[in-house]
Short mmCIF file of C-alpha atoms in Angstrom, two decimals:
data_model
loop_
_atom_site.label_atom_id
_atom_site.label_comp_id
_atom_site.label_asym_id
_atom_site.label_seq_id
_atom_site.Cartn_x
_atom_site.Cartn_y
_atom_site.Cartn_z
CA MET F 1 232.83 -3.87 222.12
CA THR F 2 234.99 -1.69 224.91
CA SER F 3 238.51 -2.26 225.35
CA LEU F 4 238.48 -1.22 228.80
CA ALA F 5 241.02 -2.53 231.46
CA ASP F 6 240.69 -4.80 233.85
CA ALA F 7 241.46 -2.58 236.41
CA GLU F 8 239.21 0.06 235.28
CA LEU F 9 236.30 -2.11 235.48
CA MET F 10 237.46 -3.61 238.55
CA GLN F 11 237.14 0.03 240.08
CA ALA F 12 233.84 0.39 238.38
CA LEU F 13 232.27 -3.18 239.24
CA PRO F 14 230.69 -1.71 243.17
CA TYR F 15 229.14 1.23 241.41
CA ALA F 16 227.76 -0.95 238.76
CA ARG F 17 226.47 -3.37 241.43
CA ARG F 18 224.86 -0.65 243.14
CA TYR F 19 223.07 0.71 240.17
CA ALA F 20 221.86 -2.56 239.06
CA ARG F 21 220.44 -3.87 242.49
CA ALA F 22 218.73 -0.49 243.28
CA LEU F 23 217.21 -1.49 239.54
CA ALA F 24 216.25 -4.95 240.19
CA GLY F 25 215.00 -4.51 243.47
CA SER F 26 217.23 -7.54 245.15
CA GLN F 27 221.35 -8.61 245.36
CA GLN F 28 221.16 -11.39 243.38
CA ALA F 29 219.16 -10.28 240.42
CA GLY F 30 221.13 -6.97 240.32
CA ASP F 31 224.68 -8.97 240.67
CA ALA F 32 223.27 -11.23 237.80
CA MET F 33 223.00 -8.45 235.32
CA VAL F 34 226.38 -6.71 236.19
CA ALA F 35 227.75 -10.32 235.02
CA ASP F 36 225.49 -11.03 232.30
CA ALA F 37 226.42 -7.50 230.98
CA LEU F 38 230.14 -8.43 231.02
CA ARG F 39 229.63 -11.71 229.31
CA ALA F 40 227.29 -9.70 226.61
CA GLY F 41 230.34 -7.30 226.28
CA LEU F 42 229.93 -3.38 226.82
CA PRO F 43 229.42 -0.48 224.67
CA ASP F 44 232.04 1.77 223.50
CA LEU F 45 231.82 4.20 226.33
CA PRO F 46 234.27 5.66 229.07
CA GLY F 47 234.74 3.82 231.95
CA ARG F 48 232.04 3.23 234.59
CA LEU F 49 229.36 5.04 231.72
CA ALA F 50 230.14 1.36 229.95
CA LEU F 51 229.31 -0.64 232.60
CA TYR F 52 226.56 1.24 233.43
CA ALA F 53 225.06 1.09 230.09
CA GLY F 54 225.63 -2.87 229.60
CA VAL F 55 223.50 -3.17 232.77
CA THR F 56 221.01 -0.93 231.68
CA ARG F 57 220.65 -2.72 228.52
CA LEU F 58 219.62 -5.91 230.42
CA ALA F 59 216.85 -3.81 232.71
CA ALA F 60 213.26 -4.29 232.63
CA THR F 61 211.52 -2.50 230.09
CA ASP F 62 208.31 -2.15 232.07
CA ALA F 63 207.87 -0.90 235.60
CA PRO F 64 205.81 -0.77 238.84
CA GLY F 65 204.75 2.91 239.98
CA ASN F 66 203.90 6.16 238.27
CA LEU F 67 207.43 5.69 236.67
CA SER F 68 208.76 4.41 233.54
CA ALA F 69 211.48 2.30 233.46
CA MET F 70 213.87 4.78 231.48
CA GLU F 71 212.62 7.20 234.04
CA ARG F 72 213.77 5.48 237.00
CA GLN F 73 217.35 4.73 235.50
CA LEU F 74 217.44 8.31 234.82
CA LEU F 75 216.98 9.26 238.40
CA LEU F 76 219.09 6.60 239.97
CA LEU F 77 222.12 7.42 237.05
CA THR F 78 221.82 10.85 238.14
CA SER F 79 221.00 10.98 241.92
CA LEU F 80 222.48 7.55 243.19
CA GLU F 81 225.45 7.21 241.12
CA GLU F 82 226.08 11.39 240.77
CA LEU F 83 226.35 11.26 236.97
CA ASP F 84 225.48 14.69 234.67
CA VAL F 85 222.72 14.52 232.65
CA ALA F 86 224.89 14.57 229.63
CA GLN F 87 226.29 11.31 231.03
CA ALA F 88 222.94 9.67 232.03
CA ALA F 89 221.57 10.52 228.61
CA GLN F 90 224.94 8.53 226.96
CA VAL F 91 224.37 5.73 229.05
CA VAL F 92 220.51 5.22 228.39
CA GLY F 93 220.83 6.24 224.72
CA LEU F 94 219.09 9.37 224.43
CA ASP F 95 220.18 13.13 223.30
CA GLU F 96 220.97 15.19 226.38
CA ALA F 97 217.76 17.34 225.64
CA ALA F 98 215.45 14.59 225.85
CA ALA F 99 216.74 13.26 229.19
CA GLN F 100 216.68 16.19 230.73
CA ARG F 101 212.74 16.32 229.61
CA GLN F 102 212.41 12.78 230.94
CA LEU F 103 214.21 13.83 234.32
CA ASP F 104 211.75 16.88 234.83
CA HIS F 105 208.81 14.87 234.22
CA ALA F 106 210.16 12.40 236.85
CA ARG F 107 210.58 14.52 239.78
CA THR F 108 207.69 15.83 239.33
CA ALA F 109 206.04 12.21 239.61
CA LEU F 110 208.15 11.57 242.43
CA ARG F 111 206.32 14.52 244.47
CA GLN F 112 203.29 12.91 243.64
CA ALA F 113 204.19 9.47 244.82
CA THR F 114 202.46 7.20 247.37
CA ALA F 115 203.91 8.04 251.13
CA THR F 116 204.35 5.29 253.57
CA ASP F 117 205.62 4.91 257.13
CA VAL F 118 209.75 4.92 257.90
CA LEU F 119 211.43 3.74 260.58
CA ILE F 120 215.06 5.41 260.86
CA ILE F 121 217.72 3.47 262.22
CA GLU F 122 220.63 5.81 263.44
CA ASP F 123 222.40 6.50 266.49
CA GLU F 124 223.76 9.88 265.94
CA PRO F 125 221.28 12.66 266.99
CA VAL F 126 222.02 15.16 264.38
CA ILE F 127 221.95 12.49 261.40
CA ALA F 128 218.64 11.17 262.92
CA MET F 129 217.17 14.83 262.95
CA ASP F 130 218.69 15.59 259.17
CA LEU F 131 217.30 12.34 258.06
CA ARG F 132 213.64 12.83 259.96
CA MET F 133 213.56 16.03 258.07
CA LEU F 134 214.53 14.92 254.44
CA VAL F 135 211.91 11.93 254.66
CA GLN F 136 208.93 14.00 255.91
CA ARG F 137 210.01 16.60 252.79
CA CYS F 138 210.04 13.49 250.73
CA GLY F 139 206.18 13.57 251.42
CA HIS F 140 206.81 10.19 253.92
CA ARG F 141 205.71 10.05 257.42
CA VAL F 142 208.44 8.96 260.46
CA SER F 143 207.21 5.84 262.34
CA GLY F 144 209.83 6.25 264.79
CA VAL F 145 213.97 6.80 265.19
CA ALA F 146 216.31 3.89 266.96
CA ALA F 147 219.47 4.16 268.13
CA SER F 148 220.09 0.83 268.52
CA GLU F 149 219.34 -2.60 267.63
CA ALA F 150 217.06 -3.39 270.50
CA GLU F 151 215.23 -0.20 270.22
CA ALA F 152 215.04 -0.81 266.26
CA VAL F 153 213.79 -4.26 266.72
CA ARG F 154 210.77 -3.09 268.95
CA LEU F 155 209.43 0.07 267.06
CA ALA F 156 209.40 -2.15 263.88
CA ASN F 157 207.03 -4.76 266.09
CA GLU F 158 205.28 -1.84 267.63
CA ARG F 159 204.09 0.32 264.88
CA PRO F 160 203.18 0.64 261.19
CA THR F 161 206.15 0.10 258.91
CA GLY F 162 206.32 0.27 255.22
CA LEU F 163 210.29 1.37 254.69
CA ILE F 164 213.12 1.01 256.72
CA LEU F 165 216.26 3.62 256.82
CA ALA F 166 218.91 2.07 258.24
CA ASP F 167 222.59 3.25 259.33
CA VAL F 168 225.29 0.08 258.82
CA ASN F 169 226.95 1.09 261.99
CA LEU F 170 225.31 1.99 265.08
CA GLY F 171 228.17 2.13 267.45
CA ARG F 172 227.55 0.82 270.74
CA GLY F 173 223.95 0.70 269.79
CA GLY F 174 224.98 -2.57 267.74
CA ASP F 175 224.93 -2.93 264.02
CA GLY F 176 222.30 -2.01 261.21
CA ILE F 177 222.44 -4.96 259.10
CA ASN F 178 221.58 -7.25 262.57
CA ALA F 179 219.24 -5.10 263.43
CA VAL F 180 217.49 -5.70 259.98
CA ARG F 181 217.90 -9.23 260.42
CA ARG F 182 215.90 -9.05 263.39
CA ILE F 183 213.09 -7.15 262.16
CA MET F 184 213.00 -9.53 259.11
CA ALA F 185 212.02 -12.50 261.32
CA SER F 186 208.47 -10.88 261.74
CA VAL F 187 207.94 -7.96 259.58
CA LYS F 188 209.20 -7.78 255.86
CA VAL F 189 209.41 -4.36 254.75
CA PRO F 190 212.16 -3.11 252.03
CA VAL F 191 214.98 -1.45 253.52
CA ILE F 192 217.92 0.79 252.31
CA PHE F 193 221.06 0.93 253.95
CA VAL F 194 222.90 4.36 254.43
CA THR F 195 226.84 4.19 254.62
CA ALA F 196 229.94 6.60 254.07
CA TYR F 197 231.49 3.36 252.69
CA PRO F 198 229.02 2.23 249.95
CA GLU F 199 231.84 -0.15 248.09
CA ARG F 200 231.96 -2.27 251.16
CA LEU F 201 228.88 -3.58 250.64
CA LEU F 202 228.96 -3.96 247.32
CA THR F 203 231.89 -6.92 246.86
CA ALA F 204 229.21 -9.93 245.94
CA GLU F 205 231.48 -12.00 248.41
CA GLU F 206 228.10 -12.49 250.48
CA VAL F 207 224.64 -11.77 251.13
CA GLU F 208 224.32 -7.86 251.07
CA PRO F 209 221.84 -5.22 250.93
CA ALA F 210 219.82 -4.38 247.86
CA PHE F 211 219.68 -0.79 248.65
CA ILE F 212 222.52 1.37 249.50
CA MET F 213 222.72 5.12 249.58
CA SER F 214 225.92 6.88 250.31
CA LYS F 215 226.80 9.78 252.60
CA PRO F 216 226.37 12.70 252.41
CA PHE F 217 223.24 12.35 250.84
CA ASP F 218 220.54 15.00 249.82
CA PRO F 219 216.85 14.93 249.17
CA LEU F 220 216.65 13.88 245.81
CA THR F 221 218.55 11.01 246.25
CA LEU F 222 216.56 10.05 249.43
CA ALA F 223 213.36 10.41 247.36
CA ILE F 224 214.29 8.15 243.99
CA SER F 225 215.80 5.62 246.99
CA THR F 226 212.59 5.83 248.71
CA TYR F 227 210.33 5.42 245.74
CA GLN F 228 212.58 2.29 244.39
CA ALA F 229 212.90 0.64 247.59
CA VAL F 230 209.07 0.62 248.06
CA THR F 231 208.13 0.12 244.57
CA ALA F 232 210.43 -2.59 243.25
CA GLY F 233 212.00 -4.00 246.59
CA GLN F 234 212.23 -7.28 247.55
CA LEU F 235 214.13 -8.50 250.77
CA PRO F 236 216.85 -6.79 251.55
CA ILE F 237 219.09 -9.63 253.21
CA GLU F 238 218.32 -13.13 254.09
#
């Protein structure tokens, strides 16, 4: 049992929710995992690592796709949550060398993952171009790039879409979450939301996204986020 101060736990909660939601594939299941981890008692680890470890203990041990459950956990911890290998190893209960071997295998498997058609919703042209290149480097196809709610809904209904990558703030073009809600009325696909302020979408105070990626992002973070969303994802918002 850890003796983490309440203030330290509160600071770590949004990041534990992001990790748990990405593992579980939905907001409801992920937030329940965090609550269960707190009730069960956390292991004796520093700060955020204790919460991550508590969630990991409750995670499913099987996983769809060509990555094992532990490989997914390590990838999410080192890419989405930005832990180093030594910290991630502590969370999952491996020594550092074993964790590194699993990560190396997982990264190779990611490059062999099934490609899908990605709709990008982003109003900033430079960021949209960067996302397009990153998505293609991950082996996916870009089905379209939308700069507004209306354009996003039109493209989602006109073109094959296996995944949506959506900015939350579309400026004058509207709101990314509203765009996804409208799309979900007719097209059911996993979604990753991109935001510079992920903690604002991780309060558990209302219906929120299951998959959230922080800006700025790198190719590996995008690769594991898209893989996890496609293979473990459920509906992102209700």
